[in-house]
Coordinates of C-alpha atoms in Angstrom, one line a residue:
Chain R
M1210 CA -28.7 48.2 60.3
R1211 CA -26.3 46.1 58.4
R1212 CA -28.0 43.0 57.3
L1213 CA -28.8 40.4 59.9
K1214 CA -29.3 37.1 58.5
T1215 CA -29.6 34.9 61.3
L1216 CA -30.6 36.5 65.2
A1217 CA -30.4 33.9 67.9
V1218 CA -32.3 34.9 71.0
V1219 CA -31.6 32.9 74.3
G1220 CA -34.3 33.5 76.6
V1221 CA -37.4 34.2 74.9
G1222 CA -39.2 36.2 77.4
L1223 CA -40.4 40.0 77.5
I1224 CA -36.7 41.3 76.6
G1225 CA -35.5 38.6 74.3
G1226 CA -39.2 38.6 72.6
S1227 CA -39.5 42.4 72.5
F1228 CA -35.5 42.5 70.8
A1229 CA -36.8 40.0 68.1
Q1230 CA -39.9 41.7 67.2
A1231 CA -38.1 44.9 66.9
L1232 CA -34.9 43.6 64.8
K1233 CA -37.7 41.5 62.5
R1234 CA -39.6 44.9 62.2
A1235 CA -36.6 46.4 60.8
D1236 CA -35.4 43.8 58.4
A1237 CA -37.9 41.4 57.5
G1238 CA -35.1 39.0 56.0
T1239 CA -33.7 38.6 59.5
T1240 CA -34.6 34.8 60.8
V1241 CA -34.9 34.4 64.5
V1242 CA -33.5 31.2 66.0
G1243 CA -34.9 31.1 70.1
F1244 CA -34.0 29.0 72.4
D1245 CA -35.6 28.9 76.4
R1246 CA -35.3 26.4 79.1
D1247 CA -38.8 26.7 79.5
P1248 CA -40.5 24.6 76.3
R1249 CA -43.7 26.6 76.9
A1250 CA -42.1 29.6 76.4
L1251 CA -40.6 28.5 73.3
E1252 CA -44.0 27.0 71.8
R1253 CA -45.6 30.4 72.3
A1254 CA -42.9 32.6 70.8
I1255 CA -43.5 30.1 68.1
A1256 CA -47.6 30.7 67.9
L1257 CA -46.9 34.4 68.4
G1258 CA -44.3 34.4 65.3
V1259 CA -42.0 36.2 67.6
I1260 CA -39.4 33.5 66.4
D1261 CA -39.2 31.1 63.5
T1262 CA -37.4 28.2 64.8
A1263 CA -36.7 26.8 68.2
A1264 CA -33.3 25.2 69.0
E1265 CA -32.5 22.2 71.4
S1266 CA -30.1 24.1 73.2
A1267 CA -28.3 27.4 73.8
T1268 CA -25.4 26.0 71.6
E1269 CA -27.4 24.6 68.8
A1270 CA -29.2 28.3 68.1
A1271 CA -26.0 30.1 68.4
R1272 CA -24.9 27.7 65.7
G1273 CA -24.5 30.0 62.2
A1274 CA -26.1 33.2 63.8
D1275 CA -24.8 36.6 63.1
L1276 CA -25.8 37.7 66.5
V1277 CA -26.6 35.9 69.8
F1278 CA -28.7 38.0 72.4
I1279 CA -28.7 36.4 75.7
A1280 CA -31.6 37.6 77.9
V1281 CA -31.9 35.2 80.8
P1282 CA -31.4 36.3 84.3
V1283 CA -28.0 37.4 85.1
R1284 CA -26.9 34.4 87.4
Q1285 CA -27.6 32.2 84.3
I1286 CA -25.3 34.3 81.8
G1287 CA -22.4 32.2 82.5
A1288 CA -23.7 29.4 81.7
I1289 CA -25.5 30.3 78.6
L1290 CA -21.8 32.0 77.5
R1291 CA -20.2 28.8 78.1
D1292 CA -22.7 26.8 75.9
V1293 CA -22.8 29.3 73.2
A1294 CA -18.9 29.7 73.1
S1295 CA -18.6 26.1 71.7
S1296 CA -20.7 27.0 68.4
L1297 CA -20.0 30.2 67.9
G1298 CA -19.2 30.9 64.2
P1299 CA -15.7 33.4 63.5
D1300 CA -17.6 36.5 62.7
A1301 CA -20.7 36.3 65.3
I1302 CA -21.4 38.8 68.0
V1303 CA -22.8 38.0 71.4
T1304 CA -24.4 40.7 73.6
D1305 CA -26.4 40.3 76.8
A1306 CA -29.4 41.9 78.7
G1307 CA -28.0 41.6 82.2
S1308 CA -28.6 43.8 85.1
T1309 CA -25.1 44.1 86.3
K1310 CA -22.1 44.1 84.2
A1311 CA -18.7 43.5 86.1
E1312 CA -19.5 40.5 87.4
V1313 CA -20.8 39.0 83.9
V1314 CA -17.6 40.4 82.4
R1315 CA -15.6 38.4 84.8
I1316 CA -17.4 35.2 83.7
A1317 CA -17.5 36.2 80.2
R1318 CA -13.6 36.2 80.4
D1319 CA -13.8 32.6 81.9
A1320 CA -16.3 31.3 79.3
L1321 CA -15.5 33.0 76.1
K1322 CA -11.8 32.7 76.2
D1323 CA -10.1 33.4 72.9
R1324 CA -14.0 34.5 71.9
L1325 CA -13.9 37.3 74.2
P1326 CA -13.7 39.8 71.7
R1327 CA -17.1 39.3 70.0
F1328 CA -18.6 39.7 73.5
V1329 CA -20.7 43.3 73.8
P1330 CA -22.1 43.1 77.2
G1331 CA -25.3 45.1 77.2
H1332 CA -28.2 46.7 79.5
P1333 CA -31.4 47.8 78.2
I1334 CA -33.1 50.1 80.4
A1335 CA -36.6 49.0 79.8
G1336 CA -39.4 46.9 81.1
R1337 CA -43.0 46.6 81.7
E1338 CA -45.5 45.4 84.6
S1339 CA -46.2 42.0 82.8
S1340 CA -43.3 39.6 81.9
G1341 CA -42.8 36.6 79.3
V1342 CA -43.0 36.4 75.9
D1343 CA -46.8 37.5 75.7
A1344 CA -45.8 40.9 76.8
A1345 CA -43.3 41.2 74.3
T1346 CA -43.5 44.2 72.2
P1347 CA -41.5 45.7 69.4
E1348 CA -42.1 49.3 70.8
L1349 CA -40.5 48.4 74.2
F1350 CA -37.1 49.9 73.4
R1351 CA -38.6 53.2 72.0
G1352 CA -36.8 56.0 73.2
A1353 CA -35.2 53.5 76.0
R1354 CA -31.9 54.0 77.7
I1355 CA -29.4 51.1 76.2
V1356 CA -26.2 51.0 78.1
L1357 CA -23.2 49.1 76.1
T1358 CA -19.9 48.4 78.3
P1359 CA -17.7 46.9 76.2
M1360 CA -14.4 45.6 77.6
P1361 CA -10.8 46.3 76.4
E1362 CA -10.9 43.2 74.6
T1363 CA -14.1 44.0 72.3
A1364 CA -13.5 44.3 68.6
P1365 CA -15.0 47.6 67.3
D1366 CA -16.9 46.0 64.5
A1367 CA -18.8 43.9 67.5
L1368 CA -19.4 47.0 69.2
D1369 CA -20.7 48.5 66.3
V1370 CA -22.9 45.8 65.3
A1371 CA -24.5 45.6 68.6
R1372 CA -25.0 49.4 68.6
D1373 CA -26.9 49.5 65.4
C1374 CA -29.0 46.8 66.1
W1375 CA -30.4 48.8 69.5
E1376 CA -30.6 51.8 67.7
A1377 CA -32.9 49.9 65.1
A1378 CA -34.8 48.9 67.9
G1379 CA -35.5 52.4 68.8
G1380 CA -33.1 52.4 71.6
R1381 CA -30.7 55.6 72.7
V1382 CA -27.5 53.9 73.0
A1383 CA -24.5 55.0 75.9
I1384 CA -21.2 53.7 76.0
T1385 CA -19.5 53.3 79.5
R1386 CA -17.0 51.1 81.4
P1387 CA -18.4 48.1 82.9
E1388 CA -17.6 49.2 86.3
E1389 CA -19.3 52.2 85.7
H1390 CA -22.1 51.1 85.1
D1391 CA -22.5 49.1 87.8
Q1392 CA -21.6 52.2 90.4
I1393 CA -24.3 54.4 88.6
F1394 CA -27.0 51.5 88.5
A1395 CA -26.4 50.7 92.1
A1396 CA -26.9 54.5 92.9
V1397 CA -30.2 55.2 91.0
S1398 CA -31.8 51.3 90.7
H1399 CA -30.5 48.6 93.2
L1400 CA -30.1 50.9 96.3
P1401 CA -33.5 52.1 95.9
H1402 CA -34.8 48.7 95.1
L1403 CA -33.2 47.5 98.6
L1404 CA -34.6 50.6 100.0
A1405 CA -38.0 49.7 99.3
F1406 CA -37.9 46.1 100.0
A1407 CA -36.5 46.9 103.3
L1408 CA -39.2 49.5 104.3
V1409 CA -42.1 47.1 103.4
S1410 CA -40.4 44.5 105.5
E1411 CA -40.0 46.6 108.4
I1412 CA -43.5 47.7 108.5
A1413 CA -44.7 43.9 107.7
S1414 CA -43.0 42.7 110.6
R1415 CA -44.3 45.3 113.1
G1416 CA -47.5 43.7 115.6
N1417 CA -49.7 46.3 114.3
S1418 CA -48.6 46.2 110.4
Q1419 CA -52.2 45.8 109.3
D1420 CA -53.2 49.2 110.9
L1421 CA -49.9 50.8 109.3
F1422 CA -51.0 49.1 105.9
G1423 CA -54.5 50.7 106.9
F1424 CA -53.6 54.2 106.8
A1425 CA -50.8 54.1 104.0
A1426 CA -51.6 56.3 101.2
G1427 CA -50.7 57.1 97.3
G1428 CA -46.9 58.4 98.4
F1429 CA -46.4 54.9 100.1
R1430 CA -47.6 53.1 97.0
D1431 CA -45.6 54.6 94.7
F1432 CA -42.4 54.4 97.0
T1433 CA -42.7 51.0 97.5
R1434 CA -43.6 50.0 93.9
I1435 CA -40.5 48.5 93.3
A1436 CA -40.8 46.4 96.2
G1437 CA -43.3 44.7 94.1
S1438 CA -40.2 43.4 91.8
S1439 CA -39.1 39.6 91.5
P1440 CA -37.2 38.6 94.5
E1441 CA -35.0 36.2 92.5
M1442 CA -34.1 39.0 89.8
W1443 CA -33.4 41.4 92.8
R1444 CA -31.4 38.8 95.0
D1445 CA -29.3 38.1 92.1
I1446 CA -28.6 41.8 91.1
A1447 CA -27.6 42.6 94.7
L1448 CA -25.2 40.1 95.0
Q1449 CA -23.6 40.4 91.8
N1450 CA -23.3 44.0 92.0
R1451 CA -22.3 43.5 96.2
E1452 CA -19.3 45.4 96.1
A1453 CA -20.9 48.9 94.4
L1454 CA -24.2 48.4 96.3
L1455 CA -22.7 47.9 99.4
F1456 CA -21.0 51.3 98.8
E1457 CA -23.8 53.1 97.9
L1458 CA -25.8 51.7 100.8
D1459 CA -23.4 53.2 103.3
S1460 CA -23.2 56.6 101.6
Y1461 CA -26.6 56.4 101.8
A1462 CA -26.9 55.6 105.5
G1463 CA -24.3 58.7 106.1
R1464 CA -26.6 60.8 104.3
L1465 CA -29.4 60.0 106.1
A1466 CA -27.5 60.3 109.6
V1467 CA -27.2 63.8 108.6
F1468 CA -30.5 64.1 108.1
R1469 CA -31.4 62.2 111.6
E1470 CA -29.1 65.0 113.2
L1471 CA -30.7 67.7 112.0
I1472 CA -34.1 66.3 113.1
E1473 CA -32.5 65.8 116.6
R1474 CA -31.4 68.9 117.2
G1475 CA -34.4 70.7 115.5
D1476 CA -32.5 72.6 113.2
G1477 CA -35.4 73.9 110.6
P1478 CA -33.6 75.9 108.3
A1479 CA -30.5 73.4 107.5
L1480 CA -33.1 70.4 107.1
E1481 CA -35.2 72.7 104.9
R1482 CA -32.1 73.5 102.8
L1483 CA -31.3 70.1 102.3
M1484 CA -35.1 68.9 101.2
R1485 CA -35.4 72.0 99.2
E1486 CA -32.1 71.0 97.3
A1487 CA -33.0 67.4 96.8
K1488 CA -36.6 68.7 95.4
G1489 CA -34.8 71.3 93.0
A1490 CA -32.6 68.4 91.8
R1491 CA -35.2 66.1 91.0
A1492 CA -37.5 69.0 89.3
A1493 CA -34.5 69.6 87.2
W1494 CA -34.1 66.0 86.2
I1495 CA -37.9 65.7 85.4
A1496 CA -37.5 68.6 83.1
G1497 CA -34.5 67.3 81.6
T1498 CA -36.3 63.9 80.7
R1499 CA -39.2 65.5 79.4
R1500 CA -36.8 67.7 77.0
S1501 CA -35.2 64.6 75.8
A1502 CA -38.2 62.7 75.1
S1503 CA -39.5 65.4 73.2
N1504 CA -36.4 66.1 71.2
E1505 CA -36.7 62.4 69.7
Chain Y
M77 CA -75.2 65.7 108.4
R78 CA -76.9 67.8 110.9
R79 CA -78.0 71.3 110.1
L80 CA -74.5 73.6 109.8
K81 CA -75.7 77.3 109.4
T82 CA -72.0 78.6 109.3
L83 CA -68.7 76.9 108.3
A84 CA -65.8 78.9 109.2
V85 CA -62.5 77.8 106.8
V86 CA -59.2 79.2 108.3
G87 CA -56.6 78.7 105.6
V88 CA -58.4 78.7 102.1
G89 CA -56.2 76.5 100.0
L90 CA -56.8 73.4 98.6
I91 CA -57.8 71.1 102.0
G92 CA -60.0 74.0 103.4
G93 CA -61.4 74.9 99.7
S94 CA -62.3 71.3 99.3
F95 CA -63.7 70.8 102.5
A96 CA -65.8 74.1 102.2
Q97 CA -67.2 72.8 98.8
A98 CA -67.9 69.6 100.0
L99 CA -70.2 70.7 102.8
K100 CA -72.0 73.4 100.6
R101 CA -72.9 70.4 98.3
A102 CA -74.0 68.3 101.3
D103 CA -76.2 71.0 102.3
A104 CA -76.7 74.4 100.2
G105 CA -78.0 76.1 103.2
T106 CA -74.7 76.1 104.9
T107 CA -72.8 79.8 104.7
V108 CA -69.1 79.8 104.5
V109 CA -67.0 82.5 106.0
G110 CA -63.0 82.2 104.9
F111 CA -59.8 83.8 106.3
D112 CA -56.4 83.3 104.9
R113 CA -53.4 85.3 105.6
D114 CA -52.8 85.6 101.7
P115 CA -55.1 88.2 100.7
R116 CA -55.3 86.8 97.1
A117 CA -56.2 83.3 98.3
L118 CA -59.1 84.8 99.8
E119 CA -60.4 86.6 96.7
R120 CA -60.1 83.7 94.5
A121 CA -62.0 81.6 96.7
I122 CA -65.0 84.3 96.8
A123 CA -64.5 84.6 93.0
L124 CA -64.9 80.8 92.6
G125 CA -68.1 80.6 95.2
V126 CA -65.8 78.5 97.5
I127 CA -66.6 80.8 100.3
D128 CA -69.4 83.1 100.6
T129 CA -68.0 85.9 102.7
A130 CA -64.2 87.2 103.5
A131 CA -63.2 87.8 107.3
E132 CA -60.5 90.0 108.3
S133 CA -59.1 87.5 110.7
A134 CA -59.3 84.0 112.3
T135 CA -61.0 85.6 115.2
E136 CA -63.6 87.0 113.0
A137 CA -64.0 84.2 111.0
A138 CA -64.8 82.2 114.2
R139 CA -67.5 84.2 115.3
G140 CA -71.1 83.0 115.1
A141 CA -69.8 79.9 113.4
D142 CA -71.1 76.3 114.1
L143 CA -67.7 74.9 112.8
V144 CA -64.3 76.4 112.6
F145 CA -62.0 74.2 110.0
I146 CA -58.5 75.1 110.5
A147 CA -56.4 74.0 107.2
V148 CA -53.0 76.0 107.6
P149 CA -49.5 74.5 107.6
V150 CA -48.9 72.6 110.9
R151 CA -46.5 75.0 112.9
Q152 CA -49.2 78.0 112.7
I153 CA -52.1 76.3 114.1
G154 CA -51.3 76.8 117.7
A155 CA -51.7 80.7 116.5
I156 CA -54.8 80.2 114.7
L157 CA -56.1 78.1 118.0
R158 CA -55.2 81.1 120.3
D159 CA -56.8 83.4 117.4
V160 CA -60.3 81.6 117.4
A161 CA -60.2 81.0 121.1
S162 CA -61.5 84.6 121.7
S163 CA -64.4 84.2 119.7
L164 CA -65.7 81.1 119.8
G165 CA -69.4 80.3 120.8
P166 CA -70.6 78.0 123.4
D167 CA -71.4 75.2 121.1
A168 CA -68.9 75.8 118.4
I169 CA -66.8 73.2 117.3
V170 CA -63.1 73.5 116.1
T171 CA -61.2 70.9 114.0
D172 CA -58.2 70.9 111.9
A173 CA -56.3 69.1 109.1
G174 CA -52.8 69.0 110.5
S175 CA -50.4 66.3 109.6
T176 CA -49.0 65.7 113.3
K177 CA -51.5 65.7 116.1
A178 CA -49.9 65.1 119.3
E179 CA -47.9 68.4 119.3
V180 CA -51.1 70.1 117.9
V181 CA -53.0 68.5 120.7
R182 CA -50.4 69.9 123.2
I183 CA -50.4 73.2 121.8
A184 CA -54.4 73.4 121.8
R185 CA -54.2 72.4 125.5
D186 CA -52.2 75.7 126.0
A187 CA -54.1 78.0 123.3
L188 CA -58.0 76.7 124.2
K189 CA -57.7 76.4 127.9
D190 CA -61.4 75.8 128.9
R191 CA -62.6 75.4 125.3
L192 CA -60.6 72.5 124.9
P193 CA -63.6 69.9 125.1
R194 CA -64.9 71.8 121.7
F195 CA -61.8 70.8 119.8
V196 CA -61.7 67.7 117.5
P197 CA -58.1 66.8 116.1
G198 CA -58.3 65.8 112.6
H199 CA -56.0 64.5 109.4
P200 CA -57.6 64.1 106.3
I201 CA -55.6 61.5 104.1
A202 CA -55.8 63.5 101.0
G203 CA -54.0 65.9 98.4
R204 CA -53.3 66.1 95.0
E205 CA -50.4 67.5 92.6
S206 CA -51.4 71.0 92.5
S207 CA -52.0 72.9 95.5
G208 CA -54.0 76.1 96.4
V209 CA -58.0 77.0 96.1
D210 CA -57.8 76.7 92.6
A211 CA -57.1 73.2 92.8
A212 CA -60.0 72.7 95.4
T213 CA -62.8 70.3 94.6
P214 CA -65.7 68.7 96.6
E215 CA -64.6 65.4 95.1
L216 CA -60.9 65.7 97.0
F217 CA -62.1 63.8 100.3
R218 CA -64.3 60.9 98.7
G219 CA -63.0 57.7 99.7
A220 CA -60.5 59.2 101.6
R221 CA -59.4 58.0 105.2
I222 CA -59.8 60.8 107.4
V223 CA -58.1 60.3 110.8
L224 CA -59.8 62.1 113.9
T225 CA -57.9 61.9 117.4
P226 CA -60.0 63.1 120.2
M227 CA -58.5 63.7 123.5
P228 CA -59.9 62.4 126.5
E229 CA -61.2 66.1 127.1
T230 CA -62.9 66.2 123.8
A231 CA -66.8 66.2 124.0
P232 CA -68.6 63.6 122.5
D233 CA -71.0 65.9 120.6
A234 CA -68.2 67.5 119.2
L235 CA -66.6 64.4 117.9
D236 CA -69.8 63.3 116.3
V237 CA -70.7 66.5 114.7
A238 CA -67.0 66.6 113.2
R239 CA -67.6 62.7 112.2
D240 CA -70.8 63.5 110.7
C241 CA -69.3 66.6 108.5
W242 CA -66.3 64.4 107.1
E243 CA -68.7 61.4 106.2
A244 CA -70.9 64.3 104.5
A245 CA -67.7 65.3 102.4
G246 CA -67.1 61.4 101.4
G247 CA -64.2 60.5 103.7
R248 CA -63.8 57.4 105.7
V249 CA -63.5 58.0 109.1
A250 CA -61.4 56.5 111.7
I251 CA -60.7 57.4 115.2
T252 CA -57.1 57.0 117.0
R253 CA -55.7 58.4 119.6
P254 CA -53.0 61.3 118.9
E255 CA -49.7 59.6 119.7
E256 CA -51.0 56.5 117.9
H257 CA -51.6 58.6 114.8
D258 CA -48.3 60.0 115.1
Q259 CA -46.7 56.6 115.1
I260 CA -48.5 54.9 112.3
F261 CA -47.8 58.3 110.2
A262 CA -44.2 58.0 111.0
A263 CA -43.8 54.6 109.9
V264 CA -45.9 54.9 106.6
S265 CA -45.4 58.5 105.6
H266 CA -43.0 60.7 107.4
L267 CA -40.3 58.3 107.1
P268 CA -40.9 57.4 103.5
H269 CA -40.6 61.0 102.8
L270 CA -37.5 61.5 104.4
L271 CA -36.1 58.6 102.5
A272 CA -36.7 59.8 99.3
F273 CA -35.4 63.6 100.2
A274 CA -32.3 61.7 101.5
L275 CA -31.6 59.5 98.2
V276 CA -32.0 62.5 95.9
S277 CA -30.2 64.5 98.1
E278 CA -27.0 62.0 98.1
I279 CA -27.5 61.3 94.5
A280 CA -27.3 65.5 93.7
S281 CA -24.2 66.0 96.0
R282 CA -21.8 63.4 94.0
G283 CA -19.6 64.7 91.4
N284 CA -21.4 62.6 88.2
S285 CA -24.8 63.5 89.4
Q286 CA -25.7 64.4 86.0
D287 CA -24.5 60.9 85.4
L288 CA -26.6 59.3 87.5
F289 CA -30.0 61.1 86.5
G290 CA -29.4 60.7 83.3
F291 CA -29.5 56.7 83.5
A292 CA -32.5 57.1 86.3
A293 CA -35.5 55.6 85.1
G294 CA -39.2 55.0 86.1
G295 CA -38.3 52.9 89.5
F296 CA -36.4 55.8 90.6
R297 CA -38.9 58.2 89.5
D298 CA -41.5 56.7 91.3
F299 CA -39.6 56.1 94.4
T300 CA -38.8 60.0 94.8
R301 CA -41.9 61.2 93.7
I302 CA -42.7 62.4 97.2
A303 CA -39.3 64.3 97.4
G304 CA -41.1 66.8 95.1
S305 CA -43.3 67.7 98.2
S306 CA -43.0 70.9 99.9
P307 CA -39.9 71.4 101.8
E308 CA -41.3 73.7 104.5
M309 CA -44.3 71.4 105.1
W310 CA -41.9 68.2 105.6
R311 CA -39.5 70.1 107.8
D312 CA -42.1 71.1 110.1
I313 CA -43.8 67.4 110.0
A314 CA -40.4 66.3 110.7
L315 CA -39.7 68.4 113.7
Q316 CA -43.3 68.4 115.1
N317 CA -43.4 64.7 115.2
R318 CA -39.5 64.4 115.7
E319 CA -40.0 61.7 118.6
A320 CA -41.8 59.1 116.6
L321 CA -39.8 59.9 113.2
L322 CA -36.6 59.4 114.8
F323 CA -37.8 56.1 116.5
E324 CA -38.9 54.5 113.0
L325 CA -36.0 55.9 111.4
D326 CA -33.8 54.0 113.8
S327 CA -35.7 50.9 113.3
Y328 CA -35.5 51.0 109.4
A329 CA -31.9 51.6 110.0
G330 CA -31.9 48.5 112.0
R331 CA -33.7 46.7 109.2
L332 CA -31.5 47.6 106.8
A333 CA -28.3 46.7 108.5
V334 CA -30.0 43.3 108.2
F335 CA -30.4 43.6 104.2
R336 CA -26.5 44.7 104.3
E337 CA -25.5 42.1 106.1
L338 CA -27.1 39.0 104.0
I339 CA -25.6 41.1 101.1
E340 CA -22.3 41.1 102.5
R341 CA -22.1 37.8 103.3
G342 CA -23.7 36.6 100.3
D343 CA -26.7 34.8 102.0
G344 CA -29.1 34.5 98.8
P345 CA -31.6 32.5 100.2
A346 CA -32.2 34.9 103.4
L347 CA -32.1 37.8 101.2
E348 CA -34.8 36.5 98.8
R349 CA -37.0 35.5 101.8
L350 CA -36.8 38.9 103.0
M351 CA -37.9 40.4 99.5
R352 CA -40.5 37.6 99.0
E353 CA -42.3 38.6 102.2
A354 CA -42.0 42.2 101.6
K355 CA -43.3 41.7 97.9
G356 CA -46.2 39.7 99.7
A357 CA -47.1 41.9 102.2
R358 CA -47.0 44.8 99.5
A359 CA -49.5 42.8 97.2
A360 CA -52.1 42.0 100.1
W361 CA -52.2 45.3 101.3
I362 CA -52.6 46.6 97.0
A363 CA -55.2 44.0 97.0
G364 CA -57.0 45.0 100.1
T365 CA -57.4 48.5 98.9
R366 CA -58.9 47.6 95.9
R367 CA -61.1 45.6 97.6
S368 CA -62.2 48.4 100.2
A369 CA -62.4 50.9 96.9
S370 CA -64.9 48.6 95.5
N371 CA -66.8 48.2 98.4
E372 CA -67.9 51.7 98.9

């Protein structure tokens, strides 16, 4: 990793705190300035040694920083970008951890204006059951996929620094276009979350919901685990990635209609073939993830 | 448990083998006769001490047995019922482990005729990642829900014996009507399986499926775990429980359309409210299962 004298972290929760810890571990000389709209989070971050100093605002945190890492809920990224734009040094780099990217880029164009080339949109695919700075760990990103989605305007040196930092934190960096990122995550993350929320919502709405839950078992528990995620966060992701998510939802509804048709007309062989292909594709994926994990 | 001199197990796999082991542990005096259409499974069951003797047919296994336990794929239950009907003693009881019940009852009426009062339809909610008699364990049913779905014709003493045996195996017995069982499991088990198969099927069908799988993470893995289940088994369950499953599928599609509408028109508050209710209902369910587990 290149020398990072000062790192600013805006949003000192699980993601922001873990990034700070990972970069401090990679280079003990890095000073971390933190800001959070929750003063208690900031106090805890100081007490835990996750950050070195607390700033009064995002603008103040960004002043003099080599890298500004924005790890706030995706809907608040625009306001933070506007705040940091005014104090950003000429060579400073800004990156974020938002779960959607095309909308963040659209907002960044407006918020950052001529500073846009210094922005590297990003999305670390990492998390834990618990949240907040107390759950932060320098190990959070070890082996995790980190997606960076540079714009045509993004300066190559800014992308390089962001990539180096994530790799120093243990992440496996992939580069895609923002729209491609959003399509991919609509399919493999946002849609499944929506499907799980909808299933629990439907069952909870029934007159006999207590009987239904009473007989639900391990398969149901795993299938709906993601319906235990933050409603605010998933509301924002669904709305920010609306177009790609609706496309995926409609494609999925079409696939479900095929299954429905096969069941209705009792076509066992075709139904089994589709299920067998799905089982095979999933098994190949799981085998691949094990292989890539053991290659690290 | 009342004295069970001879138990016949037809289908010596994970479920049949575990039931045999659990009942032998509850009463060492019980002799287990097994039959399986796969001779190697039968050999393994003898070698492992899961059964005491191997029969040449289901008819032979049932001869002289106090209880006949049928643990074969749901589509084969009809043929086995016909086989055992001819050799069943006057007080012998037959029960099964099929995942659907109304269709099994319909077939049993035809197959068992005047022996119908001795049949106690059942469904143990238990399983493991691995299958086959080598995976059998007397602990499989400890704390598991066991659903018994007697018909109006079922003799009360037959139901009592079946219930006693399952409780001796550690199960928590619930009694429902066959149609109620099928509606409940269509909602909390069969539908989620179908939804998971359909999601993997849709993603595997894409031109960029490798990219999509490449970015799929833990949420996707848990959500689709049940798409790793047996295609033959789930094909049969879907077709046997067609009516209830199509009803659940259509209700679910309606709920999904509500979520779609809220996303399309950008109604954040209503979307968040539905997600919050779902998260709350799931959390209450999880808390309830922990409570009931700790009360045992």
